mmCIF file of C-alpha atoms and ligand atoms in Angstrom:
data_model
loop_
_atom_site.group_PDB
_atom_site.id
_atom_site.type_symbol
_atom_site.label_atom_id
_atom_site.label_comp_id
_atom_site.label_asym_id
_atom_site.label_seq_id
_atom_site.Cartn_x
_atom_site.Cartn_y
_atom_site.Cartn_z
ATOM 1 C CA UNK A 1 100.702 287.100 -76.652
ATOM 2 C CA UNK A 2 102.591 289.036 -73.957
ATOM 3 C CA UNK A 3 100.085 291.882 -74.053
ATOM 4 C CA UNK A 4 97.215 289.488 -73.844
ATOM 5 C CA UNK A 5 98.648 287.778 -70.779
ATOM 6 C CA UNK A 6 99.417 291.056 -69.033
ATOM 7 C CA UNK A 7 95.814 292.161 -69.530
ATOM 8 C CA UNK A 8 94.592 288.852 -68.154
ATOM 9 C CA UNK A 9 96.703 289.276 -65.014
ATOM 10 C CA UNK A 10 94.999 292.624 -64.358
ATOM 11 C CA UNK A 11 91.609 291.147 -65.115
ATOM 12 C CA UNK A 12 92.191 288.353 -62.615
ATOM 13 C CA UNK A 13 93.199 290.762 -59.930
ATOM 14 C CA UNK A 14 89.970 292.722 -60.410
ATOM 15 C CA UNK A 15 87.645 289.744 -60.785
ATOM 16 C CA UNK A 16 84.939 289.704 -58.153
ATOM 17 C CA UNK A 17 84.670 286.411 -56.299
ATOM 18 C CA UNK A 18 82.247 286.611 -53.426
ATOM 19 C CA UNK A 19 80.388 283.326 -53.431
ATOM 20 C CA UNK A 20 81.253 279.675 -53.901
ATOM 21 C CA UNK A 21 79.492 279.836 -57.259
ATOM 22 C CA UNK A 22 81.675 282.782 -58.331
ATOM 23 C CA UNK A 23 84.734 280.744 -57.374
ATOM 24 C CA UNK A 24 83.596 277.725 -59.333
ATOM 25 C CA UNK A 25 82.926 279.841 -62.420
ATOM 26 C CA UNK A 26 86.276 281.574 -62.047
ATOM 27 C CA UNK A 27 88.024 278.228 -61.783
ATOM 28 C CA UNK A 28 86.323 276.757 -64.826
ATOM 29 C CA UNK A 29 86.868 279.916 -66.843
ATOM 30 C CA UNK A 30 90.603 280.059 -66.184
ATOM 31 C CA UNK A 31 91.719 276.618 -65.078
ATOM 32 C CA UNK A 32 89.139 274.398 -66.762
ATOM 33 C CA UNK A 33 90.083 271.852 -69.393
ATOM 34 C CA UNK A 34 88.819 274.230 -72.107
ATOM 35 C CA UNK A 35 89.685 277.322 -70.118
ATOM 36 C CA UNK A 36 91.948 280.277 -70.783
ATOM 37 C CA UNK A 37 95.107 278.767 -69.310
ATOM 38 C CA UNK A 38 94.812 275.603 -71.353
ATOM 39 C CA UNK A 39 94.356 277.630 -74.522
ATOM 40 C CA UNK A 40 97.341 279.813 -73.751
ATOM 41 C CA UNK A 41 99.560 276.799 -73.117
ATOM 42 C CA UNK A 42 98.420 275.418 -76.453
ATOM 43 C CA UNK A 43 99.296 278.728 -78.100
ATOM 44 C CA UNK A 44 102.644 278.766 -76.291
ATOM 45 C CA UNK A 45 103.775 275.795 -78.388
ATOM 46 C CA UNK A 46 103.876 278.069 -81.429
ATOM 47 C CA UNK A 47 105.818 280.898 -79.813
ATOM 48 C CA UNK A 48 109.171 281.335 -81.596
ATOM 49 C CA UNK A 49 112.068 279.878 -79.669
ATOM 50 C CA UNK A 50 113.744 283.206 -78.938
ATOM 51 C CA UNK A 51 110.578 284.465 -77.179
ATOM 52 C CA UNK A 52 109.841 281.281 -75.268
ATOM 53 C CA UNK A 53 111.753 282.240 -72.156
ATOM 54 C CA UNK A 54 110.052 285.594 -71.653
ATOM 55 C CA UNK A 55 106.594 284.358 -72.596
ATOM 56 C CA UNK A 56 106.963 281.246 -70.458
ATOM 57 C CA UNK A 57 107.788 283.331 -67.422
ATOM 58 C CA UNK A 58 104.811 285.620 -67.762
ATOM 59 C CA UNK A 59 102.528 282.687 -68.482
ATOM 60 C CA UNK A 60 103.681 281.187 -65.238
ATOM 61 C CA UNK A 61 102.932 284.471 -63.443
ATOM 62 C CA UNK A 62 99.421 284.274 -64.776
ATOM 63 C CA UNK A 63 99.001 280.702 -63.592
ATOM 64 C CA UNK A 64 100.141 281.706 -60.105
ATOM 65 C CA UNK A 65 97.888 284.778 -60.049
ATOM 66 C CA UNK A 66 94.885 282.582 -60.800
ATOM 67 C CA UNK A 67 95.786 280.133 -58.051
ATOM 68 C CA UNK A 68 96.463 282.986 -55.611
ATOM 69 C CA UNK A 69 92.926 284.351 -56.103
ATOM 70 C CA UNK A 70 91.477 280.902 -55.454
ATOM 71 C CA UNK A 71 93.645 280.344 -52.372
ATOM 72 C CA UNK A 72 92.833 283.730 -50.940
ATOM 73 C CA UNK A 73 89.104 283.104 -51.288
ATOM 74 C CA UNK A 74 89.446 279.713 -49.589
ATOM 75 C CA UNK A 75 91.656 281.209 -46.895
ATOM 76 C CA UNK A 76 89.204 284.025 -46.176
ATOM 77 C CA UNK A 77 86.260 281.705 -46.082
ATOM 78 C CA UNK A 78 88.126 279.384 -43.707
ATOM 79 C CA UNK A 79 88.613 275.724 -44.474
ATOM 80 C CA UNK A 80 85.084 274.809 -43.546
ATOM 81 C CA UNK A 81 83.490 271.941 -45.457
ATOM 82 C CA UNK A 82 81.405 274.459 -47.466
ATOM 83 C CA UNK A 83 84.488 276.073 -48.957
ATOM 84 C CA UNK A 84 86.348 272.878 -49.706
ATOM 85 C CA UNK A 85 87.088 272.124 -53.300
ATOM 86 C CA UNK A 86 86.060 268.884 -54.878
ATOM 87 C CA UNK A 87 89.499 267.305 -54.708
ATOM 88 C CA UNK A 88 89.663 267.585 -50.917
ATOM 89 C CA UNK A 89 88.490 264.442 -49.109
ATOM 90 C CA UNK A 90 87.400 265.630 -45.714
ATOM 91 C CA UNK A 91 86.477 262.152 -44.554
ATOM 92 C CA UNK A 92 90.078 260.941 -44.652
ATOM 93 C CA UNK A 93 91.411 260.052 -41.160
ATOM 94 C CA UNK A 94 94.008 262.499 -39.822
ATOM 95 C CA UNK A 95 97.601 261.326 -39.613
ATOM 96 C CA UNK A 96 98.331 260.398 -35.991
ATOM 97 C CA UNK A 97 101.331 262.211 -34.572
ATOM 98 C CA UNK A 98 102.716 260.510 -31.510
ATOM 99 C CA UNK A 99 103.518 262.996 -28.732
ATOM 100 C CA UNK A 100 107.262 263.335 -28.189
ATOM 101 C CA UNK A 101 108.830 261.851 -25.062
ATOM 102 C CA UNK A 102 110.037 264.178 -22.328
ATOM 103 C CA UNK A 103 113.687 265.202 -22.591
ATOM 104 C CA UNK A 104 115.917 263.329 -20.099
ATOM 105 C CA UNK A 105 117.110 266.627 -18.601
ATOM 106 C CA UNK A 106 113.484 267.615 -17.938
ATOM 107 C CA UNK A 107 112.769 264.216 -16.406
ATOM 108 C CA UNK A 108 115.662 264.593 -13.967
ATOM 109 C CA UNK A 109 114.887 268.258 -13.287
ATOM 110 C CA UNK A 110 111.303 267.316 -12.400
ATOM 111 C CA UNK A 111 112.532 264.509 -10.189
ATOM 112 C CA UNK A 112 114.923 266.849 -8.315
ATOM 113 C CA UNK A 113 112.078 269.334 -7.791
ATOM 114 C CA UNK A 114 109.811 266.587 -6.531
ATOM 115 C CA UNK A 115 112.426 265.268 -4.064
ATOM 116 C CA UNK A 116 113.051 268.695 -2.549
ATOM 117 C CA UNK A 117 109.374 269.729 -2.566
ATOM 118 C CA UNK A 118 108.675 266.819 -0.267
ATOM 119 C CA UNK A 119 110.870 268.363 2.434
ATOM 120 C CA UNK A 120 109.404 271.826 2.123
ATOM 121 C CA UNK A 121 111.563 273.485 -0.534
ATOM 122 C CA UNK A 122 109.881 275.992 -2.840
ATOM 123 C CA UNK A 123 111.016 276.428 -6.446
ATOM 124 C CA UNK A 124 112.058 279.718 -8.031
ATOM 125 C CA UNK A 125 113.536 280.705 -11.364
ATOM 126 C CA UNK A 126 115.242 283.891 -12.390
ATOM 127 C CA UNK A 127 116.945 285.639 -15.309
ATOM 128 C CA UNK A 128 119.676 284.152 -17.492
ATOM 129 C CA UNK A 129 121.231 287.529 -18.278
ATOM 130 C CA UNK A 130 122.811 288.805 -15.080
ATOM 131 C CA UNK A 131 124.749 291.791 -13.813
ATOM 132 C CA UNK A 132 128.122 291.568 -12.151
ATOM 133 C CA UNK A 133 126.692 292.085 -8.666
ATOM 134 C CA UNK A 134 124.392 289.054 -8.691
ATOM 135 C CA UNK A 135 126.654 286.678 -10.614
ATOM 136 C CA UNK A 136 129.949 287.591 -8.942
ATOM 137 C CA UNK A 137 130.376 290.481 -6.511
ATOM 138 C CA UNK A 138 127.605 289.733 -4.015
ATOM 139 C CA UNK A 139 128.786 286.116 -4.017
ATOM 140 C CA UNK A 140 132.150 287.269 -2.737
ATOM 141 C CA UNK A 141 134.123 286.754 -5.953
ATOM 142 C CA UNK A 142 137.205 288.965 -5.693
ATOM 143 C CA UNK A 143 137.825 291.511 -8.459
ATOM 144 C CA UNK A 144 140.563 289.443 -10.076
ATOM 145 C CA UNK A 145 138.854 286.032 -9.893
ATOM 146 C CA UNK A 146 139.564 283.978 -13.046
ATOM 147 C CA UNK A 147 135.865 283.161 -13.567
ATOM 148 C CA UNK A 148 135.294 286.804 -14.507
ATOM 149 C CA UNK A 149 137.733 286.417 -17.334
ATOM 150 C CA UNK A 150 136.474 286.502 -20.911
ATOM 151 C CA UNK A 151 137.768 282.925 -21.142
ATOM 152 C CA UNK A 152 134.962 281.594 -18.973
ATOM 153 C CA UNK A 153 132.119 284.063 -19.167
ATOM 154 C CA UNK A 154 130.021 285.244 -22.109
ATOM 155 C CA UNK A 155 129.892 288.988 -21.545
ATOM 156 C CA UNK A 156 127.111 290.911 -23.247
ATOM 157 C CA UNK A 157 128.278 294.352 -22.138
ATOM 158 C CA UNK A 158 131.358 295.671 -20.383
ATOM 159 C CA UNK A 159 131.296 298.528 -17.849
ATOM 160 C CA UNK A 160 128.884 297.958 -16.303
ATOM 161 C CA UNK A 161 129.331 294.221 -16.842
ATOM 162 C CA UNK A 162 126.335 292.255 -18.048
ATOM 163 C CA UNK A 163 126.826 288.551 -18.787
ATOM 164 C CA UNK A 164 125.060 285.271 -19.363
ATOM 165 C CA UNK A 165 124.970 283.831 -15.856
ATOM 166 C CA UNK A 166 127.730 281.297 -15.252
ATOM 167 C CA UNK A 167 125.837 279.523 -12.478
ATOM 168 C CA UNK A 168 122.471 279.508 -10.716
ATOM 169 C CA UNK A 169 124.103 280.849 -7.526
ATOM 170 C CA UNK A 170 123.017 284.307 -8.744
ATOM 171 C CA UNK A 171 119.462 283.322 -7.803
ATOM 172 C CA UNK A 172 120.586 282.903 -4.170
ATOM 173 C CA UNK A 173 121.311 286.628 -4.135
ATOM 174 C CA UNK A 174 118.098 287.578 -5.946
ATOM 175 C CA UNK A 175 116.110 285.485 -3.451
ATOM 176 C CA UNK A 176 117.817 286.797 -0.313
ATOM 177 C CA UNK A 177 117.432 290.390 -1.494
ATOM 178 C CA UNK A 178 113.680 289.896 -1.863
ATOM 179 C CA UNK A 179 112.873 287.564 1.042
ATOM 180 C CA UNK A 180 113.642 287.407 4.724
ATOM 181 C CA UNK A 181 114.506 284.064 6.384
ATOM 182 C CA UNK A 182 113.386 281.388 6.824
ATOM 183 C CA UNK A 183 114.266 280.609 3.204
ATOM 184 C CA UNK A 184 114.211 277.102 1.830
ATOM 185 C CA UNK A 185 114.263 277.046 -1.959
ATOM 186 C CA UNK A 186 115.738 275.436 -5.014
ATOM 187 C CA UNK A 187 116.511 277.266 -8.259
ATOM 188 C CA UNK A 188 116.726 275.246 -11.456
ATOM 189 C CA UNK A 189 117.975 276.903 -14.616
ATOM 190 C CA UNK A 190 120.219 277.183 -17.619
ATOM 191 C CA UNK A 191 123.769 278.471 -17.302
ATOM 192 C CA UNK A 192 126.468 279.434 -19.777
ATOM 193 C CA UNK A 193 130.243 279.180 -19.890
ATOM 194 C CA UNK A 194 132.735 279.825 -22.610
ATOM 195 C CA UNK A 195 133.910 276.208 -22.821
ATOM 196 C CA UNK A 196 134.955 274.068 -25.739
ATOM 197 C CA UNK A 197 132.235 271.496 -26.438
ATOM 198 C CA UNK A 198 133.242 267.895 -25.736
ATOM 199 C CA UNK A 199 131.797 264.651 -24.375
ATOM 200 C CA UNK A 200 132.143 266.074 -20.849
ATOM 201 C CA UNK A 201 131.662 269.831 -21.257
ATOM 202 C CA UNK A 202 129.270 272.178 -23.035
ATOM 203 C CA UNK A 203 128.893 275.948 -23.180
ATOM 204 C CA UNK A 204 125.214 275.632 -22.177
ATOM 205 C CA UNK A 205 124.162 273.397 -19.334
ATOM 206 C CA UNK A 206 121.710 273.209 -16.441
ATOM 207 C CA UNK A 207 122.012 273.467 -12.701
ATOM 208 C CA UNK A 208 119.807 273.264 -9.645
ATOM 209 C CA UNK A 209 120.837 275.516 -6.804
ATOM 210 C CA UNK A 210 119.622 274.994 -3.247
ATOM 211 C CA UNK A 211 119.486 277.484 -0.381
ATOM 212 C CA UNK A 212 118.383 277.157 3.210
ATOM 213 C CA UNK A 213 118.692 280.115 5.581
ATOM 214 C CA UNK A 214 117.298 280.258 9.104
ATOM 215 C CA UNK A 215 118.381 280.612 12.710
ATOM 216 C CA UNK A 216 120.438 277.593 13.715
ATOM 217 C CA UNK A 217 121.104 276.014 10.305
ATOM 218 C CA UNK A 218 124.234 273.898 10.580
ATOM 219 C CA UNK A 219 126.502 271.697 8.496
ATOM 220 C CA UNK A 220 124.635 268.696 9.939
ATOM 221 C CA UNK A 221 121.466 269.877 8.222
ATOM 222 C CA UNK A 222 123.332 270.251 4.958
ATOM 223 C CA UNK A 223 124.778 266.774 5.137
ATOM 224 C CA UNK A 224 121.501 265.121 6.075
ATOM 225 C CA UNK A 225 119.611 266.978 3.331
ATOM 226 C CA UNK A 226 122.133 265.900 0.709
ATOM 227 C CA UNK A 227 122.124 262.283 1.902
ATOM 228 C CA UNK A 228 118.327 262.250 1.656
ATOM 229 C CA UNK A 229 118.547 263.689 -1.860
ATOM 230 C CA UNK A 230 121.188 261.217 -3.052
ATOM 231 C CA UNK A 231 119.270 258.205 -1.771
ATOM 232 C CA UNK A 232 115.973 259.387 -3.273
ATOM 233 C CA UNK A 233 117.689 260.066 -6.593
ATOM 234 C CA UNK A 234 119.977 257.073 -6.976
ATOM 235 C CA UNK A 235 118.535 254.463 -4.603
ATOM 236 C CA UNK A 236 118.524 253.827 -0.859
ATOM 237 C CA UNK A 237 121.881 252.034 -0.845
ATOM 238 C CA UNK A 238 123.631 255.136 -2.153
ATOM 239 C CA UNK A 239 126.358 256.555 0.038
ATOM 240 C CA UNK A 240 127.744 260.075 0.008
ATOM 241 C CA UNK A 241 131.115 261.523 0.830
ATOM 242 C CA UNK A 242 132.044 265.159 1.314
ATOM 243 C CA UNK A 243 135.474 266.470 0.396
ATOM 244 C CA UNK A 244 136.761 269.892 1.443
ATOM 245 C CA UNK A 245 136.768 272.388 -1.420
ATOM 246 C CA UNK A 246 136.695 276.107 -2.078
ATOM 247 C CA UNK A 247 133.953 278.406 -3.339
ATOM 248 C CA UNK A 248 134.041 282.151 -2.659
ATOM 249 C CA UNK A 249 130.456 282.232 -1.371
ATOM 250 C CA UNK A 250 130.575 279.353 1.130
ATOM 251 C CA UNK A 251 132.737 278.741 4.171
ATOM 252 C CA UNK A 252 133.487 275.941 4.751
ATOM 253 C CA UNK A 253 132.917 274.537 1.253
ATOM 254 C CA UNK A 254 132.729 270.978 0.049
ATOM 255 C CA UNK A 255 132.205 268.789 -2.960
ATOM 256 C CA UNK A 256 129.935 265.814 -2.694
ATOM 257 C CA UNK A 257 130.504 262.437 -4.300
ATOM 258 C CA UNK A 258 127.947 259.643 -4.481
ATOM 259 C CA UNK A 259 128.895 255.991 -4.575
ATOM 260 C CA UNK A 260 128.942 254.915 -8.214
ATOM 261 C CA UNK A 261 125.572 253.341 -8.972
ATOM 262 C CA UNK A 262 126.889 251.742 -12.128
ATOM 263 C CA UNK A 263 129.521 249.442 -10.611
ATOM 264 C CA UNK A 264 128.124 249.588 -7.067
ATOM 265 C CA UNK A 265 131.379 251.134 -5.847
ATOM 266 C CA UNK A 266 133.651 248.418 -7.227
ATOM 267 C CA UNK A 267 135.208 250.678 -9.854
ATOM 268 C CA UNK A 268 134.375 251.288 -13.540
ATOM 269 C CA UNK A 269 135.207 253.779 -16.254
ATOM 270 C CA UNK A 270 132.326 256.109 -15.283
ATOM 271 C CA UNK A 271 133.759 256.587 -11.764
ATOM 272 C CA UNK A 272 137.307 256.369 -13.130
ATOM 273 C CA UNK A 273 137.831 253.244 -10.981
ATOM 274 C CA UNK A 274 137.406 255.174 -7.718
ATOM 275 C CA UNK A 275 133.894 253.957 -6.834
ATOM 276 C CA UNK A 276 132.764 257.601 -6.383
ATOM 277 C CA UNK A 277 131.288 260.241 -8.697
ATOM 278 C CA UNK A 278 131.218 263.959 -7.911
ATOM 279 C CA UNK A 279 127.764 265.500 -8.334
ATOM 280 C CA UNK A 280 127.679 268.858 -6.549
ATOM 281 C CA UNK A 281 129.368 271.707 -4.728
ATOM 282 C CA UNK A 282 128.070 272.896 -1.365
ATOM 283 C CA UNK A 283 128.858 274.677 1.866
ATOM 284 C CA UNK A 284 127.727 277.033 4.608
ATOM 285 C CA UNK A 285 126.739 280.434 3.193
ATOM 286 C CA UNK A 286 129.597 282.849 3.859
ATOM 287 C CA UNK A 287 128.424 285.491 6.392
ATOM 288 C CA UNK A 288 129.645 288.206 4.009
ATOM 289 C CA UNK A 289 127.140 286.970 1.410
ATOM 290 C CA UNK A 290 124.273 287.155 3.923
ATOM 291 C CA UNK A 291 125.332 290.683 4.839
ATOM 292 C CA UNK A 292 125.497 291.662 1.138
ATOM 293 C CA UNK A 293 121.793 290.790 0.984
ATOM 294 C CA UNK A 294 120.930 292.625 4.212
ATOM 295 C CA UNK A 295 120.413 289.425 6.173
ATOM 296 C CA UNK A 296 121.981 289.728 9.611
ATOM 297 C CA UNK A 297 124.762 287.124 9.762
ATOM 298 C CA UNK A 298 124.841 287.448 13.556
ATOM 299 C CA UNK A 299 121.345 285.991 13.687
ATOM 300 C CA UNK A 300 121.071 283.769 10.633
ATOM 301 C CA UNK A 301 123.117 280.967 9.111
ATOM 302 C CA UNK A 302 122.528 279.005 5.940
ATOM 303 C CA UNK A 303 123.730 276.314 3.630
ATOM 304 C CA UNK A 304 123.783 276.176 -0.141
ATOM 305 C CA UNK A 305 124.496 273.661 -2.835
ATOM 306 C CA UNK A 306 124.615 273.572 -6.614
ATOM 307 C CA UNK A 307 124.379 270.523 -8.827
ATOM 308 C CA UNK A 308 124.688 269.945 -12.564
ATOM 309 C CA UNK A 309 121.581 268.344 -14.064
ATOM 310 C CA UNK A 310 123.562 266.903 -16.990
ATOM 311 C CA UNK A 311 126.004 265.147 -14.677
ATOM 312 C CA UNK A 312 123.213 263.593 -12.606
ATOM 313 C CA UNK A 313 121.304 262.529 -15.715
ATOM 314 C CA UNK A 314 124.433 260.935 -17.188
ATOM 315 C CA UNK A 315 124.973 258.981 -14.028
ATOM 316 C CA UNK A 316 121.351 257.953 -13.642
ATOM 317 C CA UNK A 317 120.951 256.744 -17.226
ATOM 318 C CA UNK A 318 124.570 255.815 -17.964
ATOM 319 C CA UNK A 319 124.949 258.356 -20.761
ATOM 320 C CA UNK A 320 128.528 258.777 -21.834
ATOM 321 C CA UNK A 321 128.406 261.849 -24.057
ATOM 322 C CA UNK A 322 126.945 265.183 -22.956
ATOM 323 C CA UNK A 323 126.452 266.330 -26.549
ATOM 324 C CA UNK A 324 123.579 263.849 -26.956
ATOM 325 C CA UNK A 325 121.402 266.120 -24.816
ATOM 326 C CA UNK A 326 121.538 268.912 -27.367
ATOM 327 C CA UNK A 327 121.441 267.093 -30.695
ATOM 328 C CA UNK A 328 117.696 266.316 -30.816
ATOM 329 C CA UNK A 329 118.366 262.860 -32.200
ATOM 330 C CA UNK A 330 115.116 260.917 -31.899
ATOM 331 C CA UNK A 331 116.986 257.606 -31.605
ATOM 332 C CA UNK A 332 118.355 258.965 -28.320
ATOM 333 C CA UNK A 333 115.264 260.819 -27.100
ATOM 334 C CA UNK A 334 112.818 257.989 -27.804
ATOM 335 C CA UNK A 335 114.589 255.824 -25.250
ATOM 336 C CA UNK A 336 113.021 258.001 -22.544
ATOM 337 C CA UNK A 337 109.473 257.422 -23.722
ATOM 338 C CA UNK A 338 107.108 256.824 -20.840
ATOM 339 C CA UNK A 339 109.184 258.583 -18.194
ATOM 340 C CA UNK A 340 107.900 261.760 -16.611
HETATM 341 N N1 DAH B 401 128.078 277.701 -8.321
HETATM 342 C C1 DAH B 401 129.010 276.577 -8.256
HETATM 343 C C2 DAH B 401 129.436 276.189 -9.666
HETATM 344 O O1 DAH B 401 128.756 276.486 -10.588
HETATM 345 C C3 DAH B 401 128.387 275.392 -7.584
HETATM 346 C C4 DAH B 401 128.119 275.621 -6.126
HETATM 347 C C5 DAH B 401 129.067 275.338 -5.190
HETATM 348 C C6 DAH B 401 126.905 276.116 -5.707
HETATM 349 C C7 DAH B 401 128.877 275.521 -3.841
HETATM 350 C C8 DAH B 401 126.664 276.321 -4.334
HETATM 351 C C9 DAH B 401 127.670 276.017 -3.422
HETATM 352 O O2 DAH B 401 125.524 276.808 -3.895
HETATM 353 O O3 DAH B 401 127.423 276.205 -2.106
HETATM 354 O O4 DAH B 401 130.442 275.581 -9.826
#
């Protein structure tokens, strides 16, 4: 029986099937109720037990070889109605697949872009794998700054250092190297830090960077721009407050809080009972950074800011755990259906 089946496998491989009629004959000959396969399975019943395993396997190979020839003919001919087999009902309605809702981070990213576009900001994106110059050195990070440490940064290569960017501030440098002022742009993108994953931190997250460079740009402009943004994003009653802070690439630097839109400033667990929630870092571009990009700091000034999209989304939609953004759980994502 083994020999017979082996011969059949070769025969099937060589069989010529060029038309629908050939296919139908082939099918009846091998797969039909009185066809070769049926007869072999009948014969298989009488195979001695000790040969059943081996014979069964090769019989199965034969069955698959027959089906493979049929499938390949149908595949080559395309699944046009002419090549459909009788058991395919082409009049059946297709299953409707509802389009997925937009991810909340995309909704907020789009909203941020829209708010800044309205006051003349262009949008640019750049690479996620960065060199030391654009991620650190040109931004005035001293050699021994802790952010360069393996603890915080995912390095891809050492000497010269190549890393996953730790912030979108690298795009400030890329933009100023390529363009002369006036510059007014925002840079959304994904950033990476070697952080333990928790309800409040993740090793992958998203930022939007902003940069405005021109003659006569002052802290006033920064503050007014950020107030406009906060009120467009969280509602016209939103207040902002700026606290002094430190970033190597801005001088002076600040952190901006918005009044908590969940408790209306009265105090709740989202704002840790302070009435304020921090949403971004900002400041006046350090003249050394302008000079690093060949922009004359005697003539031009600028401001910059960087915000975390996750943080803003959490505040806007009262989401308490950052991990929800990355788990693809439809029970979470479907709540954003209808938003753009
Ligand atoms: N790059 C900073 C961070 O990731 C955020 C930041 C602070 C961006 C101040 C800025 C800025 O542009 O001016 O923590």
